[in-house]
CSV table of C-alpha atoms in Angstrom, one decimal:
chain,number,residue,atom,x,y,z
A,233,MET,CA,-29.8,22.9,-24.3
A,234,LYS,CA,-31.1,22.1,-20.8
A,235,THR,CA,-31.4,25.0,-18.3
A,236,HIS,CA,-31.1,24.5,-14.5
A,237,HIS,CA,-30.8,26.8,-11.6
A,238,VAL,CA,-27.5,26.0,-9.7
A,239,PRO,CA,-27.3,27.4,-6.2
A,240,VAL,CA,-24.1,28.9,-4.8
A,241,LEU,CA,-22.0,27.6,-1.9
A,242,GLY,CA,-20.3,30.0,0.6
A,243,PHE,CA,-16.6,30.4,0.9
A,244,LEU,CA,-16.5,28.7,4.4
A,245,SER,CA,-17.9,25.5,2.9
A,246,ILE,CA,-15.0,25.4,0.4
A,247,LEU,CA,-12.6,25.8,3.2
A,248,ALA,CA,-14.2,22.9,5.0
A,249,LEU,CA,-13.8,20.8,1.8
A,250,LEU,CA,-10.1,21.7,1.7
A,251,GLU,CA,-9.9,20.4,5.2
A,252,GLY,CA,-10.9,16.9,4.1
A,253,ALA,CA,-14.6,16.7,4.7
A,254,CYS,CA,-14.9,14.5,1.6
A,255,THR,CA,-14.0,10.8,2.0
A,256,SER,CA,-13.2,8.0,-0.5
A,257,ALA,CA,-15.1,5.0,-1.3
A,258,SER,CA,-14.6,1.5,-2.7
A,259,THR,CA,-14.3,0.8,-6.4
A,260,VAL,CA,-16.6,-2.2,-6.0
A,261,LEU,CA,-20.2,-1.1,-6.6
A,262,ARG,CA,-22.8,-2.7,-4.4
A,263,VAL,CA,-26.3,-2.1,-5.8
A,264,GLU,CA,-29.7,-3.1,-4.8
A,265,ASP,CA,-31.1,-6.0,-6.9
A,266,ALA,CA,-34.7,-6.5,-7.9
A,267,GLY,CA,-35.4,-8.6,-4.8
A,268,GLY,CA,-34.2,-5.8,-2.5
A,269,GLY,CA,-30.9,-7.6,-1.6
A,270,ASP,CA,-27.4,-6.6,-2.3
A,271,ALA,CA,-25.7,-7.5,-5.6
A,272,THR,CA,-22.0,-6.9,-6.3
A,273,HIS,CA,-21.3,-5.3,-9.7
A,274,GLU,CA,-17.6,-5.2,-10.6
A,275,VAL,CA,-16.8,-2.3,-12.9
A,276,GLU,CA,-15.8,-3.8,-16.3
A,277,ASP,CA,-13.5,-2.3,-18.9
A,278,VAL,CA,-15.9,-2.4,-21.9
A,279,ARG,CA,-13.7,-1.0,-24.6
A,280,ASP,CA,-16.0,-2.0,-27.5
A,281,ALA,CA,-19.0,-0.2,-26.2
A,282,ASP,CA,-20.6,2.4,-28.4
A,283,ALA,CA,-18.7,5.7,-28.0
A,284,ALA,CA,-20.5,7.7,-30.7
A,285,HIS,CA,-20.3,10.9,-28.6
A,286,GLU,CA,-16.8,10.3,-27.2
A,287,GLY,CA,-14.7,13.3,-27.7
A,288,GLU,CA,-17.5,15.6,-28.9
A,289,ASP,CA,-16.5,19.2,-28.4
A,290,VAL,CA,-18.8,20.3,-25.6
A,291,ARG,CA,-17.2,23.7,-25.8
A,292,ASP,CA,-18.9,24.4,-29.1
A,293,ALA,CA,-22.0,22.2,-28.7
A,294,ASP,CA,-23.2,23.3,-25.3
A,295,THR,CA,-21.4,26.2,-23.8
A,296,GLY,CA,-20.5,28.4,-26.7
A,297,GLY,CA,-17.3,29.1,-25.0
A,298,ASP,CA,-19.2,31.0,-22.3
A,299,THR,CA,-16.7,31.1,-19.4
A,300,GLU,CA,-19.3,32.8,-17.2
A,301,GLN,CA,-20.8,29.4,-16.6
A,302,THR,CA,-19.7,27.5,-13.6
A,303,ILE,CA,-18.5,23.9,-13.8
A,304,ALA,CA,-21.9,22.7,-12.4
A,305,GLU,CA,-23.7,24.7,-15.1
A,306,ILE,CA,-21.6,23.2,-17.8
A,307,VAL,CA,-22.4,19.7,-16.6
A,308,VAL,CA,-26.2,20.2,-16.2
A,309,GLY,CA,-26.4,22.2,-19.4
A,310,SER,CA,-24.9,19.6,-21.7
A,311,ASP,CA,-26.8,16.6,-23.2
A,312,ASP,CA,-23.5,14.7,-23.0
A,313,PHE,CA,-23.3,14.6,-19.2
A,314,GLU,CA,-26.7,13.3,-18.3
A,315,ILE,CA,-25.3,10.3,-16.4
A,316,LEU,CA,-22.7,12.4,-14.7
A,317,GLU,CA,-25.5,14.8,-13.7
A,318,ALA,CA,-27.6,11.9,-12.3
A,319,ALA,CA,-24.6,10.6,-10.4
A,320,ILE,CA,-24.0,14.1,-8.8
A,321,LEU,CA,-27.6,14.3,-7.7
A,322,ARG,CA,-27.6,10.8,-6.3
A,323,ALA,CA,-24.3,11.3,-4.5
A,324,SER,CA,-25.3,14.5,-2.9
A,325,PRO,CA,-25.2,15.8,-0.3
A,326,VAL,CA,-21.7,15.9,1.1
A,327,PRO,CA,-21.3,16.8,4.7
A,328,ILE,CA,-19.6,20.2,4.9
A,329,MET,CA,-19.2,21.9,8.2
A,330,GLY,CA,-21.9,19.7,9.5
A,331,THR,CA,-24.3,20.8,6.8
A,332,PRO,CA,-25.4,18.4,4.0
A,333,THR,CA,-24.6,20.2,0.8
A,334,PRO,CA,-25.2,19.2,-2.8
A,335,ILE,CA,-22.1,18.5,-4.9
A,336,ALA,CA,-23.4,20.9,-7.5
A,337,ASP,CA,-23.3,23.7,-5.0
A,338,VAL,CA,-19.6,22.9,-4.4
A,339,LEU,CA,-18.8,23.0,-8.1
A,340,GLY,CA,-21.0,26.1,-8.6
A,341,GLY,CA,-19.6,28.1,-5.7
A,342,PRO,CA,-16.5,30.3,-5.3
A,343,GLY,CA,-13.1,28.7,-5.7
A,344,THR,CA,-11.3,27.1,-8.7
A,345,PHE,CA,-11.4,23.4,-9.6
A,346,THR,CA,-10.2,21.0,-12.2
A,347,VAL,CA,-12.8,18.4,-13.1
A,348,PHE,CA,-12.0,15.4,-15.3
A,349,ALA,CA,-15.6,14.8,-16.5
A,350,PRO,CA,-16.7,11.5,-18.0
A,351,ASN,CA,-19.4,12.0,-20.6
A,352,ASP,CA,-22.2,9.5,-21.1
A,353,ALA,CA,-20.2,7.4,-23.5
A,354,ALA,CA,-17.5,7.1,-20.9
A,355,PHE,CA,-19.9,5.9,-18.3
A,356,GLU,CA,-21.3,3.3,-20.7
A,357,ALA,CA,-17.8,2.2,-21.8
A,358,SER,CA,-16.8,1.7,-18.1
A,359,GLY,CA,-19.8,-0.6,-17.5
A,360,LEU,CA,-21.7,2.1,-15.6
A,361,PRO,CA,-24.9,2.8,-17.5
A,362,LEU,CA,-27.5,5.1,-16.0
A,363,ALA,CA,-29.4,2.2,-14.4
A,364,THR,CA,-26.3,1.0,-12.6
A,365,VAL,CA,-25.4,4.5,-11.4
A,366,MET,CA,-28.9,5.0,-10.0
A,367,ALA,CA,-28.7,1.7,-8.1
A,368,THR,CA,-25.3,2.5,-6.6
A,369,PRO,CA,-25.1,3.6,-3.0
A,370,PRO,CA,-24.6,7.4,-2.7
A,371,ASP,CA,-21.4,6.9,-0.6
A,372,THR,CA,-19.8,4.9,-3.3
A,373,LEU,CA,-20.7,7.4,-6.0
A,374,ARG,CA,-19.5,10.2,-3.8
A,375,GLY,CA,-16.1,8.7,-3.6
A,376,ILE,CA,-15.9,8.1,-7.3
A,377,LEU,CA,-17.0,11.6,-8.2
A,378,LEU,CA,-14.7,13.4,-5.8
A,379,TYR,CA,-11.8,11.3,-7.3
A,380,HIS,CA,-12.4,13.2,-10.6
A,381,GLY,CA,-11.5,16.6,-9.2
A,382,LEU,CA,-8.6,18.8,-8.1
A,383,LEU,CA,-8.8,21.7,-5.7
A,384,THR,CA,-7.0,24.0,-8.2
A,385,GLU,CA,-7.4,25.0,-11.8
A,386,VAL,CA,-5.0,23.1,-14.1
A,387,PRO,CA,-5.4,23.9,-17.8
A,388,ALA,CA,-4.0,21.4,-20.3
A,389,ALA,CA,-0.9,23.5,-20.9
A,390,ARG,CA,0.0,23.1,-17.2
A,391,VAL,CA,-0.8,19.4,-16.8
A,392,THR,CA,2.4,17.6,-15.8
A,393,ALA,CA,3.2,13.9,-15.6
A,394,GLY,CA,3.1,12.4,-12.1
A,395,ALA,CA,0.8,11.8,-9.2
A,396,GLN,CA,-1.9,14.3,-8.3
A,397,THR,CA,-4.1,14.3,-5.2
A,398,SER,CA,-7.8,14.4,-6.0
A,399,ILE,CA,-10.4,16.1,-3.9
A,400,ALA,CA,-11.1,12.6,-2.4
A,401,GLY,CA,-7.6,12.6,-1.0
A,402,LEU,CA,-6.5,9.8,-3.2
A,403,PRO,CA,-3.9,9.9,-6.0
A,404,PHE,CA,-4.3,9.6,-9.7
A,405,PHE,CA,-1.4,9.3,-12.0
A,406,ILE,CA,-1.0,11.4,-15.2
A,407,THR,CA,1.1,10.7,-18.2
A,408,THR,CA,1.5,13.2,-21.1
A,409,THR,CA,3.2,11.2,-23.9
A,410,GLY,CA,0.9,11.3,-26.9
A,411,GLY,CA,-1.8,13.1,-25.0
A,412,VAL,CA,-3.0,13.3,-21.5
A,413,ALA,CA,-3.8,10.0,-19.9
A,414,ILE,CA,-4.9,9.3,-16.3
A,415,ASN,CA,-4.1,6.0,-14.4
A,416,GLY,CA,-2.6,4.5,-17.5
A,417,GLY,CA,-5.3,5.6,-19.9
A,418,ASN,CA,-8.3,3.7,-21.2
A,419,ASP,CA,-6.4,0.5,-21.7
A,420,VAL,CA,-6.2,0.2,-17.9
A,421,ARG,CA,-9.4,-0.6,-15.9
A,422,GLY,CA,-10.0,2.6,-13.8
A,423,GLY,CA,-8.0,4.8,-16.2
A,424,ALA,CA,-9.0,7.3,-18.9
A,425,ASP,CA,-7.7,9.5,-21.7
A,426,VAL,CA,-8.5,13.2,-22.0
A,427,THR,CA,-10.5,13.6,-25.2
A,428,THR,CA,-11.6,17.3,-24.9
A,429,PRO,CA,-9.3,19.5,-22.8
A,430,ASP,CA,-9.9,23.0,-21.5
A,431,VAL,CA,-13.6,23.5,-21.3
A,432,GLU,CA,-13.3,26.8,-19.4
A,433,ALA,CA,-15.6,27.8,-16.6
A,434,SER,CA,-15.9,30.7,-14.2
A,435,THR,CA,-15.0,28.2,-11.4
A,436,GLY,CA,-12.1,26.4,-13.1
A,437,VAL,CA,-11.7,24.1,-16.0
A,438,VAL,CA,-13.2,20.8,-17.3
A,439,HIS,CA,-11.3,18.2,-19.2
A,440,VAL,CA,-13.6,15.6,-20.8
A,441,ILE,CA,-12.5,12.0,-20.4
A,442,ASP,CA,-13.5,8.7,-22.1
A,443,ARG,CA,-13.8,6.4,-19.1
A,444,VAL,CA,-14.8,6.8,-15.4
A,445,LEU,CA,-11.9,7.0,-13.0
A,446,LEU,CA,-12.1,4.4,-10.2
A,447,PRO,CA,-10.6,5.2,-6.8
A,448,PRO,CA,-7.5,3.0,-6.3
A,449,THR,CA,-7.2,0.0,-4.1
A,450,VAL,CA,-3.6,-1.1,-3.2
A,451,GLU,CA,-3.8,-3.5,-6.1
A,452,ALA,CA,-4.9,-0.7,-8.5
A,453,ILE,CA,-2.1,1.6,-7.5
A,454,ALA,CA,0.4,-0.8,-9.2
A,455,ARG,CA,-1.7,-0.7,-12.5
A,456,TYR,CA,-2.3,3.1,-12.3
A,457,ALA,CA,1.3,4.0,-11.5
A,458,GLY,CA,2.8,1.9,-14.3
A,459,PHE,CA,4.3,-0.8,-12.1
A,460,THR,CA,3.5,-3.3,-14.9
A,461,THR,CA,5.7,-6.1,-13.7
A,462,LEU,CA,4.2,-6.1,-10.2
A,463,ALA,CA,0.7,-5.7,-11.6
A,464,GLY,CA,1.2,-8.5,-14.0
A,465,ALA,CA,2.7,-10.8,-11.4
A,466,VAL,CA,-0.2,-10.1,-9.0
A,467,ALA,CA,-2.7,-10.9,-11.8
A,468,SER,CA,-0.9,-14.0,-12.9
A,469,GLN,CA,-1.0,-15.4,-9.3
A,470,GLY,CA,-4.7,-14.7,-8.8
A,471,LEU,CA,-4.0,-12.1,-6.0
A,472,ALA,CA,-5.8,-9.1,-7.5
A,473,ASP,CA,-9.2,-9.8,-5.9
A,474,ARG,CA,-7.6,-10.5,-2.5
A,475,LEU,CA,-5.7,-7.2,-2.6
A,476,SER,CA,-8.8,-5.3,-3.8
A,477,GLY,CA,-10.7,-6.5,-0.7
A,478,ALA,CA,-11.6,-4.6,2.5
A,479,GLY,CA,-8.1,-4.7,4.0
A,480,PRO,CA,-6.5,-2.7,5.4
A,481,PHE,CA,-3.2,-3.6,3.7
A,482,THR,CA,0.2,-2.1,3.4
A,483,VAL,CA,2.0,-2.9,0.2
A,484,PHE,CA,5.7,-2.4,-0.4
A,485,ALA,CA,5.7,-2.0,-4.2
A,486,PRO,CA,8.9,-2.7,-6.2
A,487,THR,CA,9.4,-0.8,-9.3
A,488,ASN,CA,9.8,-2.4,-12.8
A,489,GLU,CA,13.5,-1.7,-12.5
A,490,ALA,CA,13.6,-3.6,-9.2
A,491,PHE,CA,12.1,-6.7,-10.8
A,492,ALA,CA,14.4,-6.4,-13.8
A,493,ALA,CA,17.4,-6.5,-11.4
A,494,LEU,CA,16.5,-10.0,-10.2
A,495,PRO,CA,18.6,-12.8,-11.9
A,496,ALA,CA,15.2,-14.5,-12.6
A,497,LEU,CA,11.6,-13.9,-11.7
A,498,PRO,CA,10.3,-16.7,-9.4
A,499,THR,CA,7.4,-18.7,-10.7
A,500,GLY,CA,4.5,-20.6,-9.3
A,501,GLU,CA,4.1,-20.9,-5.6
A,502,ALA,CA,7.5,-19.2,-5.0
A,503,LEU,CA,6.3,-16.1,-6.9
A,504,THR,CA,3.1,-16.1,-4.9
A,505,ASN,CA,5.0,-16.2,-1.6
A,506,VAL,CA,7.4,-13.4,-2.7
A,507,LEU,CA,4.4,-11.2,-3.6
A,508,LEU,CA,2.6,-11.8,-0.4
A,509,TYR,CA,5.9,-11.1,1.4
A,510,HIS,CA,5.4,-7.5,0.3
A,511,VAL,CA,2.0,-7.2,1.9
A,512,VAL,CA,1.1,-6.6,5.6
A,513,GLY,CA,-2.4,-7.1,6.9
A,514,THR,CA,-2.6,-3.7,8.6
A,515,ALA,CA,-2.1,-0.1,7.4
A,516,VAL,CA,1.4,1.0,8.3
A,517,ARG,CA,2.3,4.6,7.7
A,518,SER,CA,5.9,5.7,7.4
A,519,SER,CA,5.5,7.7,10.7
A,520,ALA,CA,5.1,4.4,12.5
A,521,ILE,CA,8.6,3.3,11.5
A,522,VAL,CA,11.1,4.2,14.3
A,523,ALA,CA,14.8,3.7,14.9
A,524,THR,CA,14.4,0.5,16.9
A,525,PRO,CA,14.1,-2.4,14.5
A,526,ALA,CA,10.6,-3.8,14.5
A,527,PRO,CA,9.0,-6.7,12.6
A,528,LEU,CA,5.9,-6.6,10.5
A,529,ARG,CA,3.9,-9.8,9.9
A,530,THR,CA,3.4,-10.3,6.2
A,531,LEU,CA,0.8,-12.5,4.4
A,532,ALA,CA,3.6,-14.9,3.4
A,533,ASP,CA,4.0,-18.2,5.3
A,534,ALA,CA,7.3,-19.5,6.6
A,535,PRO,CA,8.3,-22.8,5.0
A,536,TYR,CA,7.8,-24.7,8.3
A,537,THR,CA,5.3,-25.1,11.1
A,538,VAL,CA,5.4,-24.3,14.7
A,539,GLY,CA,2.8,-26.5,16.3
A,540,THR,CA,0.2,-27.0,13.6
A,541,GLU,CA,0.6,-23.7,11.8
A,542,ALA,CA,3.2,-21.9,9.7
A,543,PRO,CA,4.1,-18.5,11.2
A,544,SER,CA,4.0,-15.4,9.0
A,545,LEU,CA,7.4,-14.3,7.6
A,546,SER,CA,8.5,-11.0,8.9
A,547,LEU,CA,9.6,-7.8,7.2
A,548,LEU,CA,12.0,-5.7,9.4
A,549,THR,CA,11.5,-2.0,9.6
A,550,ARG,CA,13.8,0.7,11.1
A,551,LEU,CA,14.4,4.4,10.7
A,552,ASP,CA,17.9,5.2,9.4
A,553,GLY,CA,18.2,8.9,10.1
A,554,THR,CA,15.3,10.2,8.2
A,555,THR,CA,15.1,7.2,5.8
A,556,ALA,CA,12.6,4.5,6.4
A,557,ARG,CA,14.1,1.1,5.6
A,558,ILE,CA,12.4,-2.3,5.0
A,559,ASN,CA,14.8,-5.2,5.3
A,560,GLY,CA,17.5,-2.6,4.8
A,561,VAL,CA,16.0,-1.3,1.6
A,562,ALA,CA,15.2,2.4,1.5
A,563,VAL,CA,11.6,3.4,0.9
A,564,ALA,CA,11.7,5.6,-2.2
A,565,THR,CA,8.1,7.0,-2.0
A,566,ALA,CA,6.1,6.7,1.2
A,567,ASP,CA,2.4,6.8,2.1
A,568,ILE,CA,0.5,6.6,-1.2
A,569,PRO,CA,-3.1,6.3,0.1
A,570,ALA,CA,-5.6,3.8,-1.3
A,571,THR,CA,-9.2,3.0,-0.5
A,572,ASN,CA,-8.1,-0.1,1.4
A,573,GLY,CA,-4.6,0.8,2.8
A,574,VAL,CA,-1.3,2.4,1.9
A,575,VAL,CA,1.5,1.8,-0.6
A,576,HIS,CA,5.2,2.4,-0.2
A,577,VAL,CA,7.5,2.3,-3.2
A,578,VAL,CA,10.8,0.4,-2.9
A,579,GLY,CA,13.7,0.1,-5.3
A,580,GLU,CA,14.4,-3.6,-4.7
A,581,VAL,CA,12.3,-6.7,-4.6
A,582,LEU,CA,12.1,-7.8,-1.0
A,583,LEU,CA,13.1,-11.5,-0.6
A,584,PRO,CA,12.3,-13.5,2.6
A,585,MET,CA,15.3,-13.4,5.0
A,586,ASN,CA,17.2,-16.1,6.9
A,587,ILE,CA,18.7,-15.6,10.3
A,588,VAL,CA,21.9,-13.9,9.0
A,589,ASP,CA,19.9,-11.6,6.7
A,590,ILE,CA,17.7,-10.6,9.7
A,591,ALA,CA,20.8,-9.6,11.6
A,592,GLU,CA,22.1,-7.5,8.7
A,593,ALA,CA,18.8,-5.8,8.0
A,594,GLY,CA,18.1,-5.2,11.6
A,595,GLY,CA,21.2,-3.2,12.2
A,596,PHE,CA,22.8,-5.9,14.5
A,597,SER,CA,26.2,-5.0,12.9
A,598,THR,CA,28.4,-6.0,15.8
A,599,LEU,CA,26.6,-9.4,15.9
A,600,VAL,CA,27.2,-9.8,12.2
A,601,THR,CA,30.9,-8.9,12.7
A,602,ALA,CA,31.1,-11.5,15.5
A,603,VAL,CA,29.6,-14.2,13.3
A,604,GLY,CA,32.2,-13.5,10.7
A,605,ALA,CA,35.1,-13.5,13.3
A,606,ALA,CA,34.0,-16.8,15.0
A,607,ALA,CA,36.0,-20.0,14.7
A,608,PRO,CA,34.6,-22.8,12.5
A,609,LEU,CA,32.1,-25.2,14.1
A,610,ALA,CA,33.3,-28.6,15.3
A,611,GLY,CA,32.2,-30.1,12.0
A,612,GLY,CA,34.2,-27.7,10.1
A,613,GLY,CA,31.5,-25.3,8.7
A,614,ALA,CA,31.3,-21.6,9.4
A,615,VAL,CA,28.9,-20.2,11.9
A,616,ALA,CA,27.4,-17.9,9.2
A,617,GLY,CA,26.9,-20.8,6.9
A,618,ALA,CA,25.0,-22.8,9.6
A,619,LEU,CA,22.8,-19.8,10.4
A,620,SER,CA,22.0,-19.3,6.8
A,621,ALA,CA,21.2,-22.9,5.9
A,622,PRO,CA,17.7,-23.2,4.5
A,623,GLU,CA,17.1,-26.5,6.2
A,624,SER,CA,18.1,-25.2,9.6
A,625,ARG,CA,15.5,-24.4,12.3
A,626,PHE,CA,16.9,-22.0,14.9
A,627,THR,CA,15.8,-19.6,17.6
A,628,VAL,CA,18.4,-16.9,18.0
A,629,PHE,CA,18.7,-14.3,20.8
A,630,ALA,CA,20.3,-11.4,19.0
A,631,THR,CA,22.3,-8.9,21.1
A,632,THR,CA,22.1,-5.2,20.2
A,633,ASN,CA,25.1,-3.2,19.3
A,634,ALA,CA,24.8,-1.2,22.5
A,635,ALA,CA,24.8,-4.4,24.6
A,636,PHE,CA,28.0,-5.6,22.8
A,637,THR,CA,29.7,-2.2,23.5
A,638,ALA,CA,28.7,-2.3,27.2
A,639,ALA,CA,30.0,-5.9,27.5
A,640,PHE,CA,33.2,-5.4,25.5
A,641,PRO,CA,34.1,-1.7,25.6
A,642,GLY,CA,37.5,-2.5,24.1
A,643,GLY,CA,36.0,-4.4,21.2
A,644,LEU,CA,35.1,-8.0,20.5
A,645,PRO,CA,37.4,-10.7,21.9
A,646,THR,CA,40.1,-11.8,19.5
A,647,ASP,CA,39.9,-15.4,20.6
A,648,ALA,CA,37.9,-16.9,17.7
A,649,PRO,CA,36.9,-20.1,19.5
A,650,ALA,CA,35.7,-18.0,22.4
A,651,VAL,CA,33.6,-15.8,20.1
A,652,ARG,CA,32.1,-18.9,18.5
A,653,ASP,CA,31.2,-20.5,21.8
A,654,LEU,CA,29.6,-17.2,22.9
A,655,LEU,CA,27.5,-16.9,19.8
A,656,LEU,CA,26.3,-20.5,20.0
A,657,TYR,CA,25.1,-19.8,23.6
A,658,HIS,CA,22.6,-17.4,22.0
A,659,VAL,CA,21.1,-20.1,19.7
A,660,LEU,CA,18.7,-22.7,21.0
A,661,ALA,CA,19.5,-26.3,20.1
A,662,SER,CA,17.9,-27.8,16.9
A,663,PRO,CA,15.7,-29.8,16.3
A,664,THR,CA,14.8,-29.6,20.0
A,665,PRO,CA,13.5,-27.1,21.1
A,666,GLY,CA,14.1,-25.7,17.6
A,667,ILE,CA,11.9,-22.7,16.8
A,668,VAL,CA,10.3,-21.1,19.8
A,669,LEU,CA,8.1,-18.0,19.2
A,670,ALA,CA,7.4,-15.5,21.9
A,671,ALA,CA,4.1,-17.3,22.9
A,672,GLY,CA,6.2,-20.4,23.6
A,673,LEU,CA,9.0,-18.9,25.6
A,674,PRO,CA,9.1,-20.4,29.1
A,675,THR,CA,7.0,-18.5,31.7
A,676,THR,CA,8.6,-20.5,34.6
A,677,ALA,CA,12.2,-21.0,35.6
A,678,THR,CA,13.0,-23.4,32.8
A,679,PRO,CA,16.4,-23.9,31.1
A,680,LEU,CA,16.6,-24.6,27.4
A,681,PRO,CA,19.5,-26.3,25.6
A,682,THR,CA,21.7,-24.3,23.3
A,683,LEU,CA,24.1,-25.1,20.4
A,684,ASN,CA,26.9,-24.3,22.9
A,685,GLY,CA,26.0,-27.4,24.9
A,686,ALA,CA,25.0,-25.3,27.9
A,687,THR,CA,21.4,-24.4,28.9
A,688,LEU,CA,19.9,-20.9,28.9
A,689,PRO,CA,18.0,-20.1,32.1
A,690,PHE,CA,14.7,-18.3,31.8
A,691,ALA,CA,12.9,-16.4,34.5
A,692,PRO,CA,9.1,-15.6,34.6
A,693,GLY,CA,7.9,-12.4,33.1
A,694,SER,CA,5.9,-11.2,30.1
A,695,PRO,CA,8.1,-11.5,28.2
A,696,PRO,CA,10.5,-13.5,30.4
A,697,THR,CA,14.1,-12.7,30.9
A,698,VAL,CA,16.8,-15.0,29.4
A,699,ASP,CA,20.1,-15.4,31.3
A,700,GLY,CA,19.1,-12.3,33.3
A,701,GLN,CA,18.7,-10.1,30.1
A,702,GLY,CA,15.5,-8.5,28.9
A,703,ILE,CA,13.9,-9.6,25.7
A,704,VAL,CA,13.3,-6.3,23.9
A,705,GLY,CA,12.0,-7.5,20.6
A,706,THR,CA,10.3,-10.8,19.6
A,707,ASP,CA,9.2,-12.9,16.7
A,708,ILE,CA,11.3,-11.7,13.8
A,709,VAL,CA,10.4,-14.7,11.7
A,710,GLY,CA,12.8,-15.8,8.9
A,711,THR,CA,12.9,-18.7,6.4
A,712,ASN,CA,15.0,-20.8,8.8
A,713,GLY,CA,14.1,-19.6,12.2
A,714,VAL,CA,13.1,-16.8,14.5
A,715,VAL,CA,15.1,-13.9,16.1
A,716,HIS,CA,14.4,-12.3,19.5
A,717,ALA,CA,16.4,-9.2,20.4
A,718,VAL,CA,17.9,-9.1,23.9
A,719,SER,CA,19.3,-6.1,25.9
A,720,GLY,CA,22.5,-7.7,27.0
A,721,VAL,CA,25.1,-10.3,26.0
A,722,LEU,CA,24.3,-13.8,27.2
A,723,THR,CA,27.3,-15.2,28.9
A,724,PRO,CA,27.8,-18.9,29.6
A,725,SER,CA,29.2,-20.0,32.9
A,726,PRO,CA,32.9,-20.9,32.8
């Protein structure tokens, strides 16, 4: 057995660690190649690698059940953890209270920890032999190592299924059916099974695992958390690498049950667009969602162009009491952090919205009521049908509920043709001018024709006013047009 002297870290340093001094790192390992340049090594799931030492009882072989040893002493004293020891040394120090501190000092100091410790066979089976570990940047190793620990002692008998927050501040996902598995177990790249639980130490407990855990990207969250339909769809459409990139991304992740509730799962390009409709190219925390409906630009393209480019389809967020909603769907679990963004779990698959869908999801309930109460169009069709038609291309100025109440304190007019004509005055004529995004709204005193037959007057501003009313929200992009919210009812001249 090897013997090493492991120094001790003070209590204040542990407090600093609790305050989040440690940061996460990417799961893509960039190592220095022989020519001195950078080479990217993707971590492979090598299930057939030699695992002769996997599951060896380190309690008997190396520690003799001596609970006076710290976690650090268990690691450095065992021949089974030579790669882990090398990784710890290479990843050190961590910045704690402004002082660079070896990770071994953290694990050897006061406090209690749970460490899921990959043995040498686990590193090899994960495509991380010693040579790769020693060529990996310390920051990357640091994030991986801190992802293997908890800031509390959890023996096997108290391990419960569900998400746990690692020392790195990132979640891993535990299942307990048929044994303890993390992130889906060793069948999932970045997951592992516990092979030897409860190696007791004076500073906590060690559970030996058979793979190296990899900090989650937004793509990996779906695999780790058991969202198998989402993960399978992302893989089938070739989106895994894109969603494992630098980001940041926000992913609204439907559960397996949400996909099962669909009449049929889209295929081909339609499935790709639905998946990208769940992804935003910025990190959006739930705290950023407020009561006023606001659009988020997704990575999905609209089925039309404005000028030479297709605009990005919008998700519509709003806070309903204390519940964050996306396209009217409640967020079930918010703010799951990843190395390259954030994931929110939703109970329905989000489908791209048309104009009427946007009005419903955006809380424009009086407008929706008015659309339903309007007289048929001159050609005999319903207003709602025209605004939902996939081949239509409209720009709609949507009046808020408060504006309708101010204009009609006694309720909407009962004259159905008058309601129809009022609504059509809020819709620009199609195909000309058709879809007008915020950047294309007139900045001079320019009238634009409406479906009512009258023209809407615009006045200069940024954004401009329309028919004397302020434009309070812009560019909610749907499958058949765009919605801008206005602060008052637009009223055509008699």
